[in-house]
Short mmCIF file of C-alpha atoms and ligand atoms in Angstrom, two decimals:
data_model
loop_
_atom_site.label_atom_id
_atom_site.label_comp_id
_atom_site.label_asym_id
_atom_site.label_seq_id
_atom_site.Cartn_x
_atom_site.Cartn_y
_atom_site.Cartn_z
CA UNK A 1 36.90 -90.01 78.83
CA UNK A 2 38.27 -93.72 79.92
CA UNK A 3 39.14 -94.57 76.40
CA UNK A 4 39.78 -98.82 76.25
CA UNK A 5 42.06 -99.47 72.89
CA UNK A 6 41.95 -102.78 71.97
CA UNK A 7 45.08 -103.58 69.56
CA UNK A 8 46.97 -100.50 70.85
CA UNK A 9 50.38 -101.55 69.85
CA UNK A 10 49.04 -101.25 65.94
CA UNK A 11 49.68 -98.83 63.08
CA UNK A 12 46.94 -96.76 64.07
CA UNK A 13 46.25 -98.00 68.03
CA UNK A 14 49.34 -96.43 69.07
CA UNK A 15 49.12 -93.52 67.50
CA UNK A 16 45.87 -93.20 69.00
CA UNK A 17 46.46 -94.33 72.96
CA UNK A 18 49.04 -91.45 72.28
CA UNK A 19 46.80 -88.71 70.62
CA UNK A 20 44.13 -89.27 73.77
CA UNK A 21 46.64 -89.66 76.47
CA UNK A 22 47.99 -86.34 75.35
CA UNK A 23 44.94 -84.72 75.65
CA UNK A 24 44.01 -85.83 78.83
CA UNK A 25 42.00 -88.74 78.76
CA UNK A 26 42.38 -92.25 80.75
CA UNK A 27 44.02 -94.60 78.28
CA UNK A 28 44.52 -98.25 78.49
CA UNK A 29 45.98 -99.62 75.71
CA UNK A 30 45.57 -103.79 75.05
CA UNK A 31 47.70 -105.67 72.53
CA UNK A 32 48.33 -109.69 72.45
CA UNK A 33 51.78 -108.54 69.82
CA UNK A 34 49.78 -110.81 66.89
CA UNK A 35 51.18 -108.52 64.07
CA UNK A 36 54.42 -108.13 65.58
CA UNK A 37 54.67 -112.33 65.64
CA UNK A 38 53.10 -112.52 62.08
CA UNK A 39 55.68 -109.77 61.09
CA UNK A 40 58.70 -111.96 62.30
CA UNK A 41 56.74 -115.27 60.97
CA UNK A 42 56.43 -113.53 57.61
CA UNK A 43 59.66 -110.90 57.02
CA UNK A 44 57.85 -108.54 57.03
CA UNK A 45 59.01 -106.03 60.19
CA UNK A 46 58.63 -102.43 59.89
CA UNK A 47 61.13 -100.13 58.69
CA UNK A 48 61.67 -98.96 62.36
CA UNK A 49 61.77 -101.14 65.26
CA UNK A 50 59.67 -99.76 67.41
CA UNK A 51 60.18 -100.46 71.25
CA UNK A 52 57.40 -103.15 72.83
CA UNK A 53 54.21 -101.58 74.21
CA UNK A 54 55.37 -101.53 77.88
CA UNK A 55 58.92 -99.59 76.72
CA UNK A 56 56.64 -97.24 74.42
CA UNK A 57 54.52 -95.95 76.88
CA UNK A 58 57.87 -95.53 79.65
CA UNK A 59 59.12 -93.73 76.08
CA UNK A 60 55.72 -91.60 76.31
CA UNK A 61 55.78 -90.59 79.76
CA UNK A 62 59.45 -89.75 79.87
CA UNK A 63 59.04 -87.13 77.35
CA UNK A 64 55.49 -85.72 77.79
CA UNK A 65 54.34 -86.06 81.24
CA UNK A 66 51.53 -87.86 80.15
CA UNK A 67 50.17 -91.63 81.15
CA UNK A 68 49.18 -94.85 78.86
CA UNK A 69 48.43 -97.96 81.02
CA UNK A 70 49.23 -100.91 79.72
CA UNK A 71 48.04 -104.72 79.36
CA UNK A 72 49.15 -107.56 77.82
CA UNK A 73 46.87 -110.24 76.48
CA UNK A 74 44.67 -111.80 74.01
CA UNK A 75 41.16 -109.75 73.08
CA UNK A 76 40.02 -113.68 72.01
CA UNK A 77 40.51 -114.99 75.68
CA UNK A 78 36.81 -113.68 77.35
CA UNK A 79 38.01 -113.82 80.93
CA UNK A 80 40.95 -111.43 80.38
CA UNK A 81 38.29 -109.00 78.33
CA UNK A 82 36.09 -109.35 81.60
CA UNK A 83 38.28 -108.30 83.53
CA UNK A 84 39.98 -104.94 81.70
CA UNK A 85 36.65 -103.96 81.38
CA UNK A 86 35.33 -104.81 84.84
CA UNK A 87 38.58 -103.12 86.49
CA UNK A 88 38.99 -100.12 84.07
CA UNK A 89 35.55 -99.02 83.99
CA UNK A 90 35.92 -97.54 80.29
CA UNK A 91 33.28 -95.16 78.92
CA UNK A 92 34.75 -95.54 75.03
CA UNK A 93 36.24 -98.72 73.66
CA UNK A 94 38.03 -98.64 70.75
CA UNK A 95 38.29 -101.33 68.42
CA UNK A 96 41.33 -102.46 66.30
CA UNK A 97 42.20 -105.54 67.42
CA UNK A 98 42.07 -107.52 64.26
CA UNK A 99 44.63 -109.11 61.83
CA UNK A 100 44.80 -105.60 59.62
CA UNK A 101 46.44 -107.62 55.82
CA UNK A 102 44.51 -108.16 53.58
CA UNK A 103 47.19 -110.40 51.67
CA UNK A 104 47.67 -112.27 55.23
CA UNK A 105 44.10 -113.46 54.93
CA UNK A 106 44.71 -114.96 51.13
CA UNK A 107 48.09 -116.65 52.02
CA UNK A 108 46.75 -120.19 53.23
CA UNK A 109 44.71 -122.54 55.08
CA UNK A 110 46.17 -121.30 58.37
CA UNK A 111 46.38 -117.91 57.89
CA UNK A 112 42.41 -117.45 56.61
CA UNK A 113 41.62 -119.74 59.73
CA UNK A 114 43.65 -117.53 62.65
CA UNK A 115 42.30 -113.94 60.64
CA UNK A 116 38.57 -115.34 60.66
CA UNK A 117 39.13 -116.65 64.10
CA UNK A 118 40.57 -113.67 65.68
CA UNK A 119 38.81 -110.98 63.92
CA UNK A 120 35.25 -112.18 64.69
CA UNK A 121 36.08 -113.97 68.40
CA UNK A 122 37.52 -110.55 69.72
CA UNK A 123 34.50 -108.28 68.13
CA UNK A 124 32.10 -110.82 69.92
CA UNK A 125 34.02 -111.05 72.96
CA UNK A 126 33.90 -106.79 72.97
CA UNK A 127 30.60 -106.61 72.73
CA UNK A 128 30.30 -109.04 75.71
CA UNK A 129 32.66 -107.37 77.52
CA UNK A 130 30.49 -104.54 76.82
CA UNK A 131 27.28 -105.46 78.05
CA UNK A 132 28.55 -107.38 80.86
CA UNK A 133 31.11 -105.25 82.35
CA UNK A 134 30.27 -101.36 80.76
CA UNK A 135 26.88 -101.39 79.20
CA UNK A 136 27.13 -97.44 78.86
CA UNK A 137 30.51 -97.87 77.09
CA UNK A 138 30.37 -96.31 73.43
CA UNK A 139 31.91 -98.66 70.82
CA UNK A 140 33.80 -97.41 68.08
CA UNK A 141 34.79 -99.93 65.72
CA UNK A 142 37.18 -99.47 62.86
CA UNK A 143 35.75 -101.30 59.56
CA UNK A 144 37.22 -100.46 56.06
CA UNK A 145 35.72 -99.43 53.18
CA UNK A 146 36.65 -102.62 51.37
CA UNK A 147 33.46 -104.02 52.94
CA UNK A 148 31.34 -102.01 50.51
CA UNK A 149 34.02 -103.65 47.93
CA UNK A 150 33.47 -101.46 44.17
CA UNK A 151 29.46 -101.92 43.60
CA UNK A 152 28.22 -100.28 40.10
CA UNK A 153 26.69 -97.90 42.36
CA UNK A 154 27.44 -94.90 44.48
CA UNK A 155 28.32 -96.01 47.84
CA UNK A 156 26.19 -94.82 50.60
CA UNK A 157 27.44 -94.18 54.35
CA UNK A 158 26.62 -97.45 55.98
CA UNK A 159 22.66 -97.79 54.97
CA UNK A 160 20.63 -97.59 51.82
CA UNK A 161 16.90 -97.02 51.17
CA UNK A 162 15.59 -100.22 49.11
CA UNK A 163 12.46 -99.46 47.14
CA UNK A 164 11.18 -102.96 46.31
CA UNK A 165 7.43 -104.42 44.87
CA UNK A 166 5.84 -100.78 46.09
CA UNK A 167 7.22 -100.87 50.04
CA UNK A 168 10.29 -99.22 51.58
CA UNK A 169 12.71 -99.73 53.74
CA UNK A 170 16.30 -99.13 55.23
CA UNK A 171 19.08 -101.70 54.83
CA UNK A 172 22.92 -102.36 55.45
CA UNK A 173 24.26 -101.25 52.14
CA UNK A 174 25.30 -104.53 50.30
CA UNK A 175 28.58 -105.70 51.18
CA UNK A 176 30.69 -107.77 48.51
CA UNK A 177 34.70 -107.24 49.97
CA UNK A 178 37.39 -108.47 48.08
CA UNK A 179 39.91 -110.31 50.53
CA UNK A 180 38.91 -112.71 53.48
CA UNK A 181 40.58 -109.86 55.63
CA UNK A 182 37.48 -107.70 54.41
CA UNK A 183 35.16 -110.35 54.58
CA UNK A 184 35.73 -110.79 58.47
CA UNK A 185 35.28 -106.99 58.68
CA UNK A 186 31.61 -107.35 56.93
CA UNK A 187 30.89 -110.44 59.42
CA UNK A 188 31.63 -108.02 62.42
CA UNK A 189 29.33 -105.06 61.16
CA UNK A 190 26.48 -107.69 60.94
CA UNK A 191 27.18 -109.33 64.03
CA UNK A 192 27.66 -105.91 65.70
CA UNK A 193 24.17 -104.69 63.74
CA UNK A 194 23.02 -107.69 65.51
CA UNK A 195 24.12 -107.03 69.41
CA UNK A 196 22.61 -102.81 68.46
CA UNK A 197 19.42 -104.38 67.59
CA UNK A 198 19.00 -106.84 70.54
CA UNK A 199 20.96 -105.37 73.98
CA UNK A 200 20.69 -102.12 72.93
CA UNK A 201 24.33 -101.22 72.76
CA UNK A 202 25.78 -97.92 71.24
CA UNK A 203 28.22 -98.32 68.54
CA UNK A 204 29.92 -96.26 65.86
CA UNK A 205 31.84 -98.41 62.93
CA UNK A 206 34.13 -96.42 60.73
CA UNK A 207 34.44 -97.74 57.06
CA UNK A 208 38.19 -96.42 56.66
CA UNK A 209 39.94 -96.35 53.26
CA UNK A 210 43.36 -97.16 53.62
CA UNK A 211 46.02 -94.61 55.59
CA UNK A 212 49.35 -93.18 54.99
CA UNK A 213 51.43 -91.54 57.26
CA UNK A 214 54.62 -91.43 59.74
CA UNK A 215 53.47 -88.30 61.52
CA UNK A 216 51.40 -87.10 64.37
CA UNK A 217 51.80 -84.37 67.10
CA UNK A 218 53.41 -86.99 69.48
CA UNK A 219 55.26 -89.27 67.12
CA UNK A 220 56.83 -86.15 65.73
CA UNK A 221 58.71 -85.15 69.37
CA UNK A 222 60.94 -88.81 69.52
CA UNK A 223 62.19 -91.64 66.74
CA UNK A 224 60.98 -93.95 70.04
CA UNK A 225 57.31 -92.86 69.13
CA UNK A 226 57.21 -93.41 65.45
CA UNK A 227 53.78 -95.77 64.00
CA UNK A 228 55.15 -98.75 62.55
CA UNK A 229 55.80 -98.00 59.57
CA UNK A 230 55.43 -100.94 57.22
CA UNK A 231 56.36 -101.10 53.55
CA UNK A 232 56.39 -104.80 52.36
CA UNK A 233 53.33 -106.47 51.09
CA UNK A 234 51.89 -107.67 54.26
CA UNK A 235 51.11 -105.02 56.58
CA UNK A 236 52.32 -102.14 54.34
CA UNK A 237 49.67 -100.03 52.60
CA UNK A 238 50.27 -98.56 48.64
CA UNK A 239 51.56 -95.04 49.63
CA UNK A 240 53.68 -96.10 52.48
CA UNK A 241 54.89 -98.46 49.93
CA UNK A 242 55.78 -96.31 47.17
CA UNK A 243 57.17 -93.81 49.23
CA UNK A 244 59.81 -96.49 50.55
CA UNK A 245 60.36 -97.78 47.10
CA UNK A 246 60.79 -94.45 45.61
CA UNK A 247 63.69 -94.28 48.67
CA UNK A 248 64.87 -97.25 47.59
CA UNK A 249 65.38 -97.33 43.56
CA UNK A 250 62.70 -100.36 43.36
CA UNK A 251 60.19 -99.39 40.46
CA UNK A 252 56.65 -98.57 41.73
CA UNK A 253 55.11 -101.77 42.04
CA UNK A 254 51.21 -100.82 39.90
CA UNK A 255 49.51 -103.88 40.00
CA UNK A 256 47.62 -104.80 37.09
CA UNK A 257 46.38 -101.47 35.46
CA UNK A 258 46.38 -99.46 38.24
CA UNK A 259 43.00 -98.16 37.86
CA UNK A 260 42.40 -99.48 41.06
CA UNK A 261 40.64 -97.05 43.12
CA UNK A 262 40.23 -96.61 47.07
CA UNK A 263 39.54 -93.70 49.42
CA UNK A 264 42.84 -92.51 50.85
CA UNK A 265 43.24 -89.97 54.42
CA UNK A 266 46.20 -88.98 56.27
CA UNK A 267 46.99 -90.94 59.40
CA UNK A 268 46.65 -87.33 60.89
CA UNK A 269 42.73 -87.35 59.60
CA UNK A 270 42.71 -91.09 61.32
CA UNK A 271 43.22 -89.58 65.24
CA UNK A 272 40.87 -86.85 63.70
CA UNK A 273 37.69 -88.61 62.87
CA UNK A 274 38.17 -91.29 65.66
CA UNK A 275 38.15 -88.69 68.31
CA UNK A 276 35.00 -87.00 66.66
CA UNK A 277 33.26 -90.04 66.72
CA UNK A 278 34.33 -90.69 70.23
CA UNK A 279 33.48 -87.11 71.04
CA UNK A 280 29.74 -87.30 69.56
CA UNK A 281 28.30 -90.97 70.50
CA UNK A 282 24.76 -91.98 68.54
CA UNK A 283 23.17 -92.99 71.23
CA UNK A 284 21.47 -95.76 72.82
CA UNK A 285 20.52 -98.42 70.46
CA UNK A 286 22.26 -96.84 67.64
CA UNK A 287 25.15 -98.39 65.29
CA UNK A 288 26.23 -95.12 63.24
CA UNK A 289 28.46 -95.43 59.90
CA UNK A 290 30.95 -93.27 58.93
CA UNK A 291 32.90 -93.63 55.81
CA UNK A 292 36.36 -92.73 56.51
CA UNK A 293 38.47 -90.78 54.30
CA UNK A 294 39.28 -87.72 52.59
CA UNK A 295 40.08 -87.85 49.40
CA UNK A 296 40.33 -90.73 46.18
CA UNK A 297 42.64 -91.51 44.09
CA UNK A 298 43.64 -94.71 41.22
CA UNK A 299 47.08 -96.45 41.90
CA UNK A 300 48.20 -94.73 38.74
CA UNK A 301 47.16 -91.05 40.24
CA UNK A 302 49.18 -92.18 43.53
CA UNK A 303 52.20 -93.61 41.13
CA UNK A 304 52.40 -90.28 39.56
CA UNK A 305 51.56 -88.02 43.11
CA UNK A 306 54.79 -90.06 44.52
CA UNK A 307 57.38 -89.41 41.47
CA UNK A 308 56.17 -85.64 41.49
CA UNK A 309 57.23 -85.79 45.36
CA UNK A 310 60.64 -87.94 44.88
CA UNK A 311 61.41 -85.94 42.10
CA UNK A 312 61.61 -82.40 44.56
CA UNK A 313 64.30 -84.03 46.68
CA UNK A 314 66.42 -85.61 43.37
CA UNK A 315 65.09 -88.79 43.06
CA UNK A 316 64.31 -90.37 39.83
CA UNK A 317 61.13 -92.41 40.46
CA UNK A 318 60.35 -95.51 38.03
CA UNK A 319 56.58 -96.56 37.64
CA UNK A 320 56.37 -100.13 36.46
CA UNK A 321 52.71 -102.15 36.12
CA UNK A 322 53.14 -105.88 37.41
CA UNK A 323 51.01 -108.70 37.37
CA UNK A 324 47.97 -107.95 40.05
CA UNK A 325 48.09 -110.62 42.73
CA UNK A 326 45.11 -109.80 43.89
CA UNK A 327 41.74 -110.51 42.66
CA UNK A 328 40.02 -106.96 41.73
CA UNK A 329 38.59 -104.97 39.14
CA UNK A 330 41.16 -102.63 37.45
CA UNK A 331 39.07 -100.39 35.68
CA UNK A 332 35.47 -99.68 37.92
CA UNK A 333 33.02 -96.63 39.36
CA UNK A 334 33.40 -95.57 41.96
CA UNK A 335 31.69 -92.89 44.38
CA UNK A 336 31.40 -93.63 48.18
CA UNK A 337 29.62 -90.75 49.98
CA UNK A 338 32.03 -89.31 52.95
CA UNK A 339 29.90 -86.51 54.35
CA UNK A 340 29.59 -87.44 58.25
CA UNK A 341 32.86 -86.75 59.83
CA UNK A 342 33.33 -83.53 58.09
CA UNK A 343 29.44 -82.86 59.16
CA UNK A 344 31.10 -83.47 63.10
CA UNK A 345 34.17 -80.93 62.02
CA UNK A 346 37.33 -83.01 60.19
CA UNK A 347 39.36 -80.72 58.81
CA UNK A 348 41.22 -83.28 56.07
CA UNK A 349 45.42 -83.24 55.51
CA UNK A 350 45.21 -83.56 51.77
CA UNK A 351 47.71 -85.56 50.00
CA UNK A 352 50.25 -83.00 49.11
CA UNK A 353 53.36 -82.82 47.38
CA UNK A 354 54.63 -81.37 50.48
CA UNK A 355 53.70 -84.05 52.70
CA UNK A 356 54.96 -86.92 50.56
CA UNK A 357 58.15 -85.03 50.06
CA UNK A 358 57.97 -84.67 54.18
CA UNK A 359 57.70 -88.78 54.33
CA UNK A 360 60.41 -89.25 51.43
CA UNK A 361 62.86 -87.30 54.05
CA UNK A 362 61.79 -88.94 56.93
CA UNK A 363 62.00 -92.06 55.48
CA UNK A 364 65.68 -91.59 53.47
CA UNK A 365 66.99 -91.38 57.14
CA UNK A 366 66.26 -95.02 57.39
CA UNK A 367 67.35 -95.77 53.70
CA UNK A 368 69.91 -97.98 55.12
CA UNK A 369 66.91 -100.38 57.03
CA UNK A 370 65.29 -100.99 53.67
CA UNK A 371 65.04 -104.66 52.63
CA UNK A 372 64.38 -104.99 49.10
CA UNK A 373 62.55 -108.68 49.26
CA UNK A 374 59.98 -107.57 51.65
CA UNK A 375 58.91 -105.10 48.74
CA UNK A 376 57.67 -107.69 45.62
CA UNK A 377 54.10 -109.63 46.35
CA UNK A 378 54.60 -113.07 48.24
CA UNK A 379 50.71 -113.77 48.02
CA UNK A 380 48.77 -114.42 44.97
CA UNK A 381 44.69 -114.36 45.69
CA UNK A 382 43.88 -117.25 43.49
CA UNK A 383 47.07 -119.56 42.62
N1 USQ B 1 48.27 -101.87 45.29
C1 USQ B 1 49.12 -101.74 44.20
N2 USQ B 1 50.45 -101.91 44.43
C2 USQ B 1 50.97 -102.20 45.66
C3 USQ B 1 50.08 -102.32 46.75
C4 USQ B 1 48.74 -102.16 46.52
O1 USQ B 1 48.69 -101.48 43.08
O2 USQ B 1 52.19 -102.34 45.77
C5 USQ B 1 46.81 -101.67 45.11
C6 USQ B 1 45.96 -102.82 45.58
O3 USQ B 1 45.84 -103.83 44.61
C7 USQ B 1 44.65 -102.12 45.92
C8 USQ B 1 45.09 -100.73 46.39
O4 USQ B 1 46.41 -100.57 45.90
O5 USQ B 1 43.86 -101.97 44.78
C9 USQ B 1 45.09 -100.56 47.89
O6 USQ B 1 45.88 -101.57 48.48
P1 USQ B 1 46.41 -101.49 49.98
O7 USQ B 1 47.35 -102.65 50.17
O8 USQ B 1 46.92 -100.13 50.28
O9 USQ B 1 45.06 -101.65 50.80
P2 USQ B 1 44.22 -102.93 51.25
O10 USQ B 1 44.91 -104.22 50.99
O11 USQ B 1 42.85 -102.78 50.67
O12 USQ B 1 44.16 -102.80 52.81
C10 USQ B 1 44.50 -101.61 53.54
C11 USQ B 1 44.73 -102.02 54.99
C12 USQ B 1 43.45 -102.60 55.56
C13 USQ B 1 42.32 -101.58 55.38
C14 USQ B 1 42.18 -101.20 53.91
C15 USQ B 1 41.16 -100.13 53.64
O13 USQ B 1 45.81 -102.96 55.07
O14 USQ B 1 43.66 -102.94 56.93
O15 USQ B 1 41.12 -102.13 55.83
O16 USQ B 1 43.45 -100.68 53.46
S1 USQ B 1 40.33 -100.39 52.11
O17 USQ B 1 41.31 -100.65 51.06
O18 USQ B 1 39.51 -99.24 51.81
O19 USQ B 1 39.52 -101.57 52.29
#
């Protein structure tokens, strides 16, 4: 495979151009550093400082043989997407070239405006790319499950059957997110749905829940390789920010009730289900949807998962509820389907107490790194 990853400097992109590159495929990773600039605009840098994109990849080759190319530019400028895709010849693309925080998105005028505006200009200038440049090229598109937001309903995978005034037929599943992050991510499905429909093109969007995680089978060889791991309210995602808080002494920040819940998987279970979707393309004319994750769980289950874990290597974990700054039901059903990837073979990393233990010790190496006023909730949905 000539595998294109489009924001492959990110959380999961580099984790990915790694995973592929190690197994042999062509990878070219793309990255414009937009979350790295937001980080330093908004304190909110990862625990590690990871080395820029260019240095990684030296980092990668040095120590397993192996290649990522590299390119440096904005996904929202169409003549640089032209001509990655025109010169590289990719037959997968994938897709994570978006502002990833939720918060981000609810912080102001100017943030909402530069999420909406990237998210949606890069999708549209992928599938362009696409059709233009690699019209056999397989998209695979990372959504979220926060598209689906938490409907009275069980959540189907991608499309329901609608029974209405005795006819029949097949829809999107309704879409109601809960962040303007989430919103743009619904906006791309139907403008993706769209491009199937009319050119034809073959895509596969995965509605992930969010990931936790430090380790993969390449990050784990060098500290140079580490995901960036982020724990403040930005970029930083409600295990990887317990886990640093139980490090750190802060009380578990639960907002609201903490009955709150998502679909969690293993960052391990990310490289997983993105290389069985890349591995098993729809076809032709097809836009397939896979919910992405393994396993659920409430804030309050993940509070308690996280002092079980801090507990085994001596530390005494606080769990304290504070006012939600976000706008979301505390208390809800919920029951997404999540059949399709372990259909194609995922073999799920369950949330353990010996993997959270495993990030507590990774991450009390670092201890020292912590900065306590990146952990609180700077953005409030609705002031
Ligand atoms: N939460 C807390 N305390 C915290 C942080 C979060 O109670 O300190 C709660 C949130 O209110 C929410 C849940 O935990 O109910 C999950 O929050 P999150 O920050 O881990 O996840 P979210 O903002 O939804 O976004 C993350 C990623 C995003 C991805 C999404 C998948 O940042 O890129 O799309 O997970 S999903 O949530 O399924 O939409």
């Amino acid at each position: 495979m000539r595998i294109i990853i489009l924001g492959g400097d990110g959380y999961l992109g580099w984790p990915t151009a790694m995973h592929f590159a190690a197994r042999g495929c062509e990878v070219l990773a793309v990255d414009n550093y937009m979350r790295r600039n937001i980080a330093r605009e908004t304190s909110s840098e990862a625990l590690v400082e990871a080395p820029n994109l260019v240095d990684r990849a030296e980092a990668f080759e040095e120590i397993t043989g192996k290649k990522i190319q590299v390119e440096i530019g904005d996904c929202c400028d169409y003549r640089f997407m032209e001509r990655i895709f025109r010169d590289f010849k990719p037959t997968v693309c994938i897709h994570y070239a978006e502002q990833p925080s939720a918060p981000y998105s609810m912080k102001g005028y100017e943030e909402a405006r530069r999420t909406l505006d990237n998210n949606l200009a890069v999708t549209f200038n992928t599938i362009w790319a696409v059709k233009e440049q690699a019209p056999d090229c397989h998209i695979v598109k990372l959504g979220t499950m926060g598209e689906y937001g938490t409907p009275p309903i069980d959540i189907e995978e991608g499309y329901i059957d609608i029974k209405h005034n005795g006819r029949e037929g097949r829809f999107l599943f309704p879409r109601q997110a809960g962040s303007l992050y989430h919103t743009t991510k619904v906006l791309d499905t139907d403008l993706i749905w769209f491009y199937v429909r009319t050119y034809g093109l073959e895509v596969t969007d995965l509605m992930q829940g969010p990931v936790y995680g430090l380790s993969t089978d390449e990050a784990d060889q060098d500290d140079r390789l580490l995901p960036n791991f982020h724990y403040d309210d930005i970029f930083g995602t409600v295990v990887n920010r317990f886990l640093v808080q139980a490090v750190a002494g802060i009380p578990l920040t639960v907002y609201g009730k903490g009955g709150q819940v998502r679909g969690y998987l293993n960052l391990k279970d990310t490289l997983q289900c993105v290389e069985l979707a890349a591995n098993n393309p729809p076809g032709k004319g097809q836009l397939r949807i896979f919910n992405q994750f393994t396993e659920t769980f409430s804030v309050n289950q993940l509070a308690e998962e996280v002092k079980k874990a801090g507990a085994v290597v001596g530390l005494k974990v606080e769990v304290k509820s504070i006012p939600n700054p976000r706008k979301e039901l505390e208390e809800h059903y919920y029951n997404p389907k999540h059949s399709g990837l372990t259909e194609l073979g995922l073999k799920p990393h369950h949330m353990t107490t010996e993997v959270l233990v495993e990030m507590l010790k990774k991450i009390m190496t670092y201890k020292d790194q912590i900065v306590p006023a990146r952990v609180l909730p700077r953005v409030v949905w609705n002031k």
